[in-house]
Amino acid sequence: MTKPVPDPPIESTTPLAEAIQAEDLAKNREAIKRALDFYLSPQPAKPRQPSTMFLINPGIDTETLLAHAYESLASASVMASNFANELNGLQRSSALAIQQIIMLAELAVNRALDRVDPQT
């Protein structure tokens, strides 16, 4: 069987073309390394600096923080309920939905308080 097309000619490259190709490969490798480092070895996040306008004492124990959060949520629930009583229709429904979300947060905080200091 004969081949209808001869073998492709052997490509001869010039030193300039080889240098350009080597430079392109080096740039590609560098870009790949930067991308992998970015996604697989990210820089550690800088610690968040809290605002000093309202600062909670870092030495306060978790139980005290949870108790305060529970009391704040209970107050917000009462305020939302009182506000909902003044409204009608869709606005009342929205205010009651906000109150329900606050109550769910209260339940979560209450459960966390139970885990911190179980009452047996």
mmCIF file of N, CA and C in Angstrom:
data_model
loop_
_atom_site.group_PDB
_atom_site.id
_atom_site.type_symbol
_atom_site.label_atom_id
_atom_site.label_comp_id
_atom_site.label_asym_id
_atom_site.label_seq_id
_atom_site.Cartn_x
_atom_site.Cartn_y
_atom_site.Cartn_z
ATOM 1 N N MET A 1 0.845 -1.163 0.000
ATOM 2 C CA MET A 1 0.000 0.000 0.000
ATOM 3 C C MET A 1 0.897 1.236 0.000
ATOM 4 N N THR A 2 0.603 2.160 -0.840
ATOM 5 C CA THR A 2 1.400 3.361 -0.958
ATOM 6 C C THR A 2 0.706 4.508 -0.258
ATOM 7 N N LYS A 3 1.507 5.398 0.270
ATOM 8 C CA LYS A 3 0.964 6.563 0.955
ATOM 9 C C LYS A 3 0.736 7.671 -0.064
ATOM 10 N N PRO A 4 -0.461 8.284 -0.013
ATOM 11 C CA PRO A 4 -0.715 9.353 -0.976
ATOM 12 C C PRO A 4 0.019 10.640 -0.618
ATOM 13 N N VAL A 5 0.365 10.825 0.669
ATOM 14 C CA VAL A 5 1.028 12.058 1.089
ATOM 15 C C VAL A 5 2.366 11.669 1.712
ATOM 16 N N PRO A 6 3.435 12.371 1.362
ATOM 17 C CA PRO A 6 4.727 12.025 1.962
ATOM 18 C C PRO A 6 4.784 12.441 3.437
ATOM 19 N N ASP A 7 5.741 11.930 4.160
ATOM 20 C CA ASP A 7 5.930 12.303 5.561
ATOM 21 C C ASP A 7 6.122 13.809 5.663
ATOM 22 N N PRO A 8 5.627 14.394 6.787
ATOM 23 C CA PRO A 8 5.843 15.834 6.926
ATOM 24 C C PRO A 8 7.324 16.135 7.087
ATOM 25 N N PRO A 9 7.728 17.275 6.600
ATOM 26 C CA PRO A 9 9.150 17.603 6.709
ATOM 27 C C PRO A 9 9.559 17.785 8.180
ATOM 28 N N ILE A 10 10.775 17.491 8.488
ATOM 29 C CA ILE A 10 11.305 17.682 9.829
ATOM 30 C C ILE A 10 11.456 19.172 10.055
ATOM 31 N N GLU A 11 10.872 19.624 11.183
ATOM 32 C CA GLU A 11 10.923 21.061 11.472
ATOM 33 C C GLU A 11 12.292 21.406 12.027
ATOM 34 N N SER A 12 12.841 22.362 11.443
ATOM 35 C CA SER A 12 14.115 22.845 11.976
ATOM 36 C C SER A 12 13.838 24.169 12.686
ATOM 37 N N THR A 13 14.243 24.229 13.929
ATOM 38 C CA THR A 13 13.993 25.452 14.692
ATOM 39 C C THR A 13 15.280 26.235 14.810
ATOM 40 N N THR A 14 15.081 27.513 14.895
ATOM 41 C CA THR A 14 16.230 28.397 15.037
ATOM 42 C C THR A 14 16.483 28.613 16.518
ATOM 43 N N PRO A 15 17.667 29.022 16.887
ATOM 44 C CA PRO A 15 17.946 29.288 18.306
ATOM 45 C C PRO A 15 17.019 30.355 18.878
ATOM 46 N N LEU A 16 16.637 31.328 18.069
ATOM 47 C CA LEU A 16 15.729 32.366 18.535
ATOM 48 C C LEU A 16 14.360 31.776 18.858
ATOM 49 N N ALA A 17 13.836 30.914 18.008
ATOM 50 C CA ALA A 17 12.539 30.278 18.238
ATOM 51 C C ALA A 17 12.599 29.400 19.482
ATOM 52 N N GLU A 18 13.693 28.676 19.664
ATOM 53 C CA GLU A 18 13.846 27.845 20.860
ATOM 54 C C GLU A 18 13.885 28.710 22.123
ATOM 55 N N ALA A 19 14.536 29.846 22.076
ATOM 56 C CA ALA A 19 14.617 30.739 23.221
ATOM 57 C C ALA A 19 13.233 31.299 23.567
ATOM 58 N N ILE A 20 12.474 31.667 22.534
ATOM 59 C CA ILE A 20 11.122 32.189 22.754
ATOM 60 C C ILE A 20 10.240 31.108 23.356
ATOM 61 N N GLN A 21 10.353 29.879 22.838
ATOM 62 C CA GLN A 21 9.548 28.780 23.354
ATOM 63 C C GLN A 21 9.924 28.472 24.811
ATOM 64 N N ALA A 22 11.207 28.496 25.125
ATOM 65 C CA ALA A 22 11.651 28.246 26.496
ATOM 66 C C ALA A 22 11.150 29.344 27.428
ATOM 67 N N GLU A 23 11.169 30.577 26.960
ATOM 68 C CA GLU A 23 10.675 31.702 27.770
ATOM 69 C C GLU A 23 9.173 31.564 28.027
ATOM 70 N N ASP A 24 8.408 31.170 26.987
ATOM 71 C CA ASP A 24 6.966 30.953 27.150
ATOM 72 C C ASP A 24 6.685 29.832 28.147
ATOM 73 N N LEU A 25 7.452 28.747 28.070
ATOM 74 C CA LEU A 25 7.267 27.644 29.015
ATOM 75 C C LEU A 25 7.558 28.092 30.444
ATOM 76 N N ALA A 26 8.594 28.894 30.629
ATOM 77 C CA ALA A 26 8.941 29.386 31.958
ATOM 78 C C ALA A 26 7.825 30.284 32.512
ATOM 79 N N LYS A 27 7.285 31.148 31.655
ATOM 80 C CA LYS A 27 6.186 32.012 32.085
ATOM 81 C C LYS A 27 4.955 31.187 32.451
ATOM 82 N N ASN A 28 4.656 30.165 31.634
ATOM 83 C CA ASN A 28 3.506 29.301 31.928
ATOM 84 C C ASN A 28 3.692 28.570 33.255
ATOM 85 N N ARG A 29 4.884 28.028 33.479
ATOM 86 C CA ARG A 29 5.150 27.326 34.733
ATOM 87 C C ARG A 29 5.004 28.277 35.928
ATOM 88 N N GLU A 30 5.498 29.490 35.772
ATOM 89 C CA GLU A 30 5.401 30.474 36.844
ATOM 90 C C GLU A 30 3.938 30.822 37.131
ATOM 91 N N ALA A 31 3.137 30.996 36.092
ATOM 92 C CA ALA A 31 1.719 31.313 36.260
ATOM 93 C C ALA A 31 0.980 30.145 36.919
ATOM 94 N N ILE A 32 1.303 28.925 36.510
ATOM 95 C CA ILE A 32 0.672 27.747 37.101
ATOM 96 C C ILE A 32 1.037 27.646 38.570
ATOM 97 N N LYS A 33 2.298 27.894 38.905
ATOM 98 C CA LYS A 33 2.738 27.824 40.293
ATOM 99 C C LYS A 33 2.014 28.875 41.142
ATOM 100 N N ARG A 34 1.881 30.090 40.626
ATOM 101 C CA ARG A 34 1.171 31.144 41.361
ATOM 102 C C ARG A 34 -0.290 30.763 41.586
ATOM 103 N N ALA A 35 -0.938 30.206 40.555
ATOM 104 C CA ALA A 35 -2.345 29.815 40.677
ATOM 105 C C ALA A 35 -2.514 28.703 41.704
ATOM 106 N N LEU A 36 -1.644 27.701 41.649
ATOM 107 C CA LEU A 36 -1.732 26.610 42.622
ATOM 108 C C LEU A 36 -1.458 27.103 44.034
ATOM 109 N N ASP A 37 -0.468 27.965 44.190
ATOM 110 C CA ASP A 37 -0.179 28.511 45.518
ATOM 111 C C ASP A 37 -1.354 29.325 46.052
ATOM 112 N N PHE A 38 -2.007 30.056 45.157
ATOM 113 C CA PHE A 38 -3.135 30.885 45.577
ATOM 114 C C PHE A 38 -4.293 30.030 46.079
ATOM 115 N N TYR A 39 -4.610 28.949 45.346
ATOM 116 C CA TYR A 39 -5.762 28.142 45.706
ATOM 117 C C TYR A 39 -5.456 27.050 46.723
ATOM 118 N N LEU A 40 -4.255 26.497 46.682
ATOM 119 C CA LEU A 40 -3.951 25.381 47.579
ATOM 120 C C LEU A 40 -3.194 25.791 48.832
ATOM 121 N N SER A 41 -2.497 26.895 48.795
ATOM 122 C CA SER A 41 -1.755 27.377 49.963
ATOM 123 C C SER A 41 -2.037 28.864 50.167
ATOM 124 N N PRO A 42 -3.260 29.199 50.533
ATOM 125 C CA PRO A 42 -3.583 30.630 50.663
ATOM 126 C C PRO A 42 -2.835 31.261 51.833
ATOM 127 N N GLN A 43 -2.664 32.551 51.732
ATOM 128 C CA GLN A 43 -2.027 33.304 52.806
ATOM 129 C C GLN A 43 -2.946 33.252 54.028
ATOM 130 N N PRO A 44 -2.378 33.083 55.208
ATOM 131 C CA PRO A 44 -3.260 33.087 56.391
ATOM 132 C C PRO A 44 -3.954 34.439 56.516
ATOM 133 N N ALA A 45 -5.226 34.361 56.880
ATOM 134 C CA ALA A 45 -6.014 35.590 57.000
ATOM 135 C C ALA A 45 -5.491 36.422 58.164
ATOM 136 N N LYS A 46 -5.473 37.717 57.943
ATOM 137 C CA LYS A 46 -5.047 38.611 59.010
ATOM 138 C C LYS A 46 -6.101 38.568 60.115
ATOM 139 N N PRO A 47 -5.667 38.550 61.359
ATOM 140 C CA PRO A 47 -6.669 38.535 62.428
ATOM 141 C C PRO A 47 -7.531 39.794 62.376
ATOM 142 N N ARG A 48 -8.823 39.580 62.563
ATOM 143 C CA ARG A 48 -9.764 40.691 62.484
ATOM 144 C C ARG A 48 -9.610 41.578 63.704
ATOM 145 N N GLN A 49 -9.479 42.852 63.454
ATOM 146 C CA GLN A 49 -9.376 43.827 64.535
ATOM 147 C C GLN A 49 -10.765 44.374 64.824
ATOM 148 N N PRO A 50 -11.335 44.053 65.988
ATOM 149 C CA PRO A 50 -12.678 44.555 66.280
ATOM 150 C C PRO A 50 -12.670 46.063 66.482
ATOM 151 N N SER A 51 -13.804 46.648 66.204
ATOM 152 C CA SER A 51 -13.952 48.072 66.438
ATOM 153 C C SER A 51 -13.877 48.333 67.938
ATOM 154 N N THR A 52 -13.242 49.401 68.303
ATOM 155 C CA THR A 52 -13.122 49.712 69.725
ATOM 156 C C THR A 52 -14.273 50.569 70.215
ATOM 157 N N MET A 53 -15.232 50.874 69.342
ATOM 158 C CA MET A 53 -16.369 51.679 69.762
ATOM 159 C C MET A 53 -17.225 50.898 70.772
ATOM 160 N N PHE A 54 -17.536 49.655 70.431
ATOM 161 C CA PHE A 54 -18.273 48.770 71.339
ATOM 162 C C PHE A 54 -17.414 47.521 71.495
ATOM 163 N N LEU A 55 -16.775 47.403 72.606
ATOM 164 C CA LEU A 55 -15.856 46.297 72.810
ATOM 165 C C LEU A 55 -16.295 45.488 74.022
ATOM 166 N N ILE A 56 -16.433 44.181 73.830
ATOM 167 C CA ILE A 56 -16.792 43.285 74.925
ATOM 168 C C ILE A 56 -15.501 42.784 75.543
ATOM 169 N N ASN A 57 -15.466 42.772 76.823
ATOM 170 C CA ASN A 57 -14.286 42.312 77.546
ATOM 171 C C ASN A 57 -13.949 40.887 77.119
ATOM 172 N N PRO A 58 -12.735 40.643 76.608
ATOM 173 C CA PRO A 58 -12.389 39.297 76.155
ATOM 174 C C PRO A 58 -12.356 38.271 77.282
ATOM 175 N N GLY A 59 -12.304 38.718 78.533
ATOM 176 C CA GLY A 59 -12.234 37.798 79.652
ATOM 177 C C GLY A 59 -13.585 37.291 80.136
ATOM 178 N N ILE A 60 -14.679 37.784 79.550
ATOM 179 C CA ILE A 60 -16.014 37.358 79.998
ATOM 180 C C ILE A 60 -16.248 35.917 79.547
ATOM 181 N N ASP A 61 -16.810 35.113 80.459
ATOM 182 C CA ASP A 61 -17.028 33.701 80.134
ATOM 183 C C ASP A 61 -18.210 33.530 79.183
ATOM 184 N N THR A 62 -18.258 32.371 78.561
ATOM 185 C CA THR A 62 -19.268 32.083 77.545
ATOM 186 C C THR A 62 -20.673 32.101 78.122
ATOM 187 N N GLU A 63 -20.841 31.596 79.331
ATOM 188 C CA GLU A 63 -22.173 31.559 79.934
ATOM 189 C C GLU A 63 -22.754 32.962 80.090
ATOM 190 N N THR A 64 -21.932 33.907 80.528
ATOM 191 C CA THR A 64 -22.394 35.283 80.703
ATOM 192 C C THR A 64 -22.781 35.903 79.362
ATOM 193 N N LEU A 65 -21.961 35.649 78.331
ATOM 194 C CA LEU A 65 -22.272 36.177 76.995
ATOM 195 C C LEU A 65 -23.577 35.600 76.473
ATOM 196 N N LEU A 66 -23.778 34.294 76.650
ATOM 197 C CA LEU A 66 -25.012 33.672 76.179
ATOM 198 C C LEU A 66 -26.222 34.179 76.955
ATOM 199 N N ALA A 67 -26.068 34.368 78.274
ATOM 200 C CA ALA A 67 -27.182 34.882 79.076
ATOM 201 C C ALA A 67 -27.565 36.286 78.613
ATOM 202 N N HIS A 68 -26.565 37.116 78.323
ATOM 203 C CA HIS A 68 -26.852 38.471 77.851
ATOM 204 C C HIS A 68 -27.524 38.427 76.473
ATOM 205 N N ALA A 69 -27.043 37.544 75.597
ATOM 206 C CA ALA A 69 -27.657 37.416 74.271
ATOM 207 C C ALA A 69 -29.105 36.960 74.398
ATOM 208 N N TYR A 70 -29.372 36.031 75.314
ATOM 209 C CA TYR A 70 -30.734 35.541 75.514
ATOM 210 C C TYR A 70 -31.647 36.672 75.991
ATOM 211 N N GLU A 71 -31.177 37.464 76.940
ATOM 212 C CA GLU A 71 -31.978 38.582 77.444
ATOM 213 C C GLU A 71 -32.225 39.620 76.359
ATOM 214 N N SER A 72 -31.225 39.885 75.524
ATOM 215 C CA SER A 72 -31.391 40.854 74.427
ATOM 216 C C SER A 72 -32.410 40.342 73.417
ATOM 217 N N LEU A 73 -32.345 39.053 73.099
ATOM 218 C CA LEU A 73 -33.304 38.485 72.154
ATOM 219 C C LEU A 73 -34.717 38.489 72.731
ATOM 220 N N ALA A 74 -34.841 38.218 74.025
ATOM 221 C CA ALA A 74 -36.165 38.254 74.656
ATOM 222 C C ALA A 74 -36.753 39.669 74.577
ATOM 223 N N SER A 75 -35.930 40.676 74.824
ATOM 224 C CA SER A 75 -36.396 42.068 74.723
ATOM 225 C C SER A 75 -36.804 42.404 73.296
ATOM 226 N N ALA A 76 -36.006 41.958 72.327
ATOM 227 C CA ALA A 76 -36.333 42.225 70.921
ATOM 228 C C ALA A 76 -37.634 41.526 70.528
ATOM 229 N N SER A 77 -37.865 40.339 71.062
ATOM 230 C CA SER A 77 -39.103 39.614 70.764
ATOM 231 C C SER A 77 -40.314 40.372 71.289
ATOM 232 N N VAL A 78 -40.218 40.890 72.504
ATOM 233 C CA VAL A 78 -41.324 41.665 73.082
ATOM 234 C C VAL A 78 -41.567 42.930 72.266
ATOM 235 N N MET A 79 -40.499 43.607 71.869
ATOM 236 C CA MET A 79 -40.661 44.833 71.068
ATOM 237 C C MET A 79 -41.304 44.523 69.724
ATOM 238 N N ALA A 80 -40.894 43.436 69.075
ATOM 239 C CA ALA A 80 -41.483 43.071 67.785
ATOM 240 C C ALA A 80 -42.956 42.717 67.944
ATOM 241 N N SER A 81 -43.286 42.034 69.037
ATOM 242 C CA SER A 81 -44.687 41.674 69.290
ATOM 243 C C SER A 81 -45.534 42.926 69.499
ATOM 244 N N ASN A 82 -45.044 43.849 70.311
ATOM 245 C CA ASN A 82 -45.776 45.095 70.553
ATOM 246 C C ASN A 82 -45.929 45.897 69.267
ATOM 247 N N PHE A 83 -44.894 45.922 68.461
ATOM 248 C CA PHE A 83 -44.938 46.652 67.194
ATOM 249 C C PHE A 83 -45.938 45.997 66.243
ATOM 250 N N ALA A 84 -45.966 44.655 66.222
ATOM 251 C CA ALA A 84 -46.886 43.932 65.336
ATOM 252 C C ALA A 84 -48.343 44.210 65.710
ATOM 253 N N ASN A 85 -48.604 44.428 67.000
ATOM 254 C CA ASN A 85 -49.973 44.719 67.429
ATOM 255 C C ASN A 85 -50.476 46.056 66.890
ATOM 256 N N GLU A 86 -49.568 46.941 66.532
ATOM 257 C CA GLU A 86 -49.944 48.257 66.006
ATOM 258 C C GLU A 86 -50.155 48.242 64.492
ATOM 259 N N LEU A 87 -49.812 47.149 63.840
ATOM 260 C CA LEU A 87 -49.854 47.082 62.379
ATOM 261 C C LEU A 87 -51.010 46.221 61.901
ATOM 262 N N ASN A 88 -51.290 46.317 60.602
ATOM 263 C CA ASN A 88 -52.337 45.514 59.974
ATOM 264 C C ASN A 88 -51.802 44.888 58.699
ATOM 265 N N GLY A 89 -52.404 43.790 58.305
ATOM 266 C CA GLY A 89 -52.143 43.189 57.005
ATOM 267 C C GLY A 89 -50.748 42.637 56.843
ATOM 268 N N LEU A 90 -50.176 42.944 55.688
ATOM 269 C CA LEU A 90 -48.874 42.401 55.314
ATOM 270 C C LEU A 90 -47.760 42.877 56.247
ATOM 271 N N GLN A 91 -47.838 44.125 56.683
ATOM 272 C CA GLN A 91 -46.813 44.640 57.599
ATOM 273 C C GLN A 91 -46.860 43.900 58.933
ATOM 274 N N ARG A 92 -48.044 43.579 59.406
ATOM 275 C CA ARG A 92 -48.185 42.810 60.653
ATOM 276 C C ARG A 92 -47.566 41.429 60.484
ATOM 277 N N SER A 93 -47.822 40.809 59.350
ATOM 278 C CA SER A 93 -47.250 39.481 59.080
ATOM 279 C C SER A 93 -45.727 39.534 59.057
ATOM 280 N N SER A 94 -45.195 40.580 58.472
ATOM 281 C CA SER A 94 -43.733 40.734 58.430
ATOM 282 C C SER A 94 -43.160 40.913 59.826
ATOM 283 N N ALA A 95 -43.809 41.736 60.647
ATOM 284 C CA ALA A 95 -43.326 41.956 62.007
ATOM 285 C C ALA A 95 -43.414 40.669 62.825
ATOM 286 N N LEU A 96 -44.473 39.894 62.639
ATOM 287 C CA LEU A 96 -44.597 38.628 63.360
ATOM 288 C C LEU A 96 -43.556 37.611 62.876
ATOM 289 N N ALA A 97 -43.221 37.665 61.602
ATOM 290 C CA ALA A 97 -42.170 36.778 61.086
ATOM 291 C C ALA A 97 -40.822 37.134 61.707
ATOM 292 N N ILE A 98 -40.558 38.421 61.860
ATOM 293 C CA ILE A 98 -39.323 38.861 62.525
ATOM 294 C C ILE A 98 -39.318 38.372 63.968
ATOM 295 N N GLN A 99 -40.455 38.463 64.640
ATOM 296 C CA GLN A 99 -40.535 37.992 66.016
ATOM 297 C C GLN A 99 -40.267 36.489 66.084
ATOM 298 N N GLN A 100 -40.781 35.745 65.112
ATOM 299 C CA GLN A 100 -40.564 34.296 65.111
ATOM 300 C C GLN A 100 -39.086 33.966 64.914
ATOM 301 N N ILE A 101 -38.403 34.690 64.058
ATOM 302 C CA ILE A 101 -36.971 34.475 63.854
ATOM 303 C C ILE A 101 -36.216 34.772 65.143
ATOM 304 N N ILE A 102 -36.608 35.833 65.833
ATOM 305 C CA ILE A 102 -35.975 36.166 67.110
ATOM 306 C C ILE A 102 -36.213 35.048 68.122
ATOM 307 N N MET A 103 -37.421 34.506 68.136
ATOM 308 C CA MET A 103 -37.725 33.423 69.073
ATOM 309 C C MET A 103 -36.904 32.175 68.756
ATOM 310 N N LEU A 104 -36.686 31.885 67.482
ATOM 311 C CA LEU A 104 -35.840 30.744 67.110
ATOM 312 C C LEU A 104 -34.405 30.964 67.576
ATOM 313 N N ALA A 105 -33.924 32.194 67.466
ATOM 314 C CA ALA A 105 -32.584 32.507 67.963
ATOM 315 C C ALA A 105 -32.535 32.353 69.478
ATOM 316 N N GLU A 106 -33.611 32.756 70.161
ATOM 317 C CA GLU A 106 -33.686 32.574 71.616
ATOM 318 C C GLU A 106 -33.568 31.101 71.982
ATOM 319 N N LEU A 107 -34.276 30.253 71.243
ATOM 320 C CA LEU A 107 -34.218 28.813 71.512
ATOM 321 C C LEU A 107 -32.801 28.273 71.332
ATOM 322 N N ALA A 108 -32.126 28.729 70.281
ATOM 323 C CA ALA A 108 -30.755 28.267 70.037
ATOM 324 C C ALA A 108 -29.823 28.710 71.164
ATOM 325 N N VAL A 109 -29.956 29.957 71.595
ATOM 326 C CA VAL A 109 -29.110 30.456 72.678
ATOM 327 C C VAL A 109 -29.427 29.728 73.975
ATOM 328 N N ASN A 110 -30.712 29.458 74.213
ATOM 329 C CA ASN A 110 -31.114 28.744 75.413
ATOM 330 C C ASN A 110 -30.515 27.334 75.427
ATOM 331 N N ARG A 111 -30.527 26.671 74.268
ATOM 332 C CA ARG A 111 -29.924 25.332 74.184
ATOM 333 C C ARG A 111 -28.419 25.406 74.425
ATOM 334 N N ALA A 112 -27.773 26.422 73.892
ATOM 335 C CA ALA A 112 -26.337 26.596 74.128
ATOM 336 C C ALA A 112 -26.059 26.831 75.607
ATOM 337 N N LEU A 113 -26.923 27.609 76.262
ATOM 338 C CA LEU A 113 -26.769 27.833 77.707
ATOM 339 C C LEU A 113 -26.906 26.518 78.473
ATOM 340 N N ASP A 114 -27.852 25.673 78.049
ATOM 341 C CA ASP A 114 -28.022 24.375 78.697
ATOM 342 C C ASP A 114 -26.773 23.514 78.551
ATOM 343 N N ARG A 115 -26.116 23.615 77.415
ATOM 344 C CA ARG A 115 -24.900 22.830 77.206
ATOM 345 C C ARG A 115 -23.716 23.369 78.000
ATOM 346 N N VAL A 116 -23.673 24.695 78.186
ATOM 347 C CA VAL A 116 -22.574 25.294 78.947
ATOM 348 C C VAL A 116 -22.720 24.974 80.421
ATOM 349 N N ASP A 117 -23.944 25.121 80.946
ATOM 350 C CA ASP A 117 -24.185 24.884 82.373
ATOM 351 C C ASP A 117 -25.462 24.066 82.519
ATOM 352 N N PRO A 118 -25.372 22.740 82.359
ATOM 353 C CA PRO A 118 -26.592 21.926 82.413
ATOM 354 C C PRO A 118 -27.198 21.955 83.814
ATOM 355 N N GLN A 119 -28.510 22.114 83.863
ATOM 356 C CA GLN A 119 -29.252 22.127 85.134
ATOM 357 C C GLN A 119 -29.742 20.710 85.406
ATOM 358 N N THR A 120 -29.050 19.986 86.264
ATOM 359 C CA THR A 120 -29.437 18.597 86.539
ATOM 360 C C THR A 120 -30.135 18.456 87.863
#
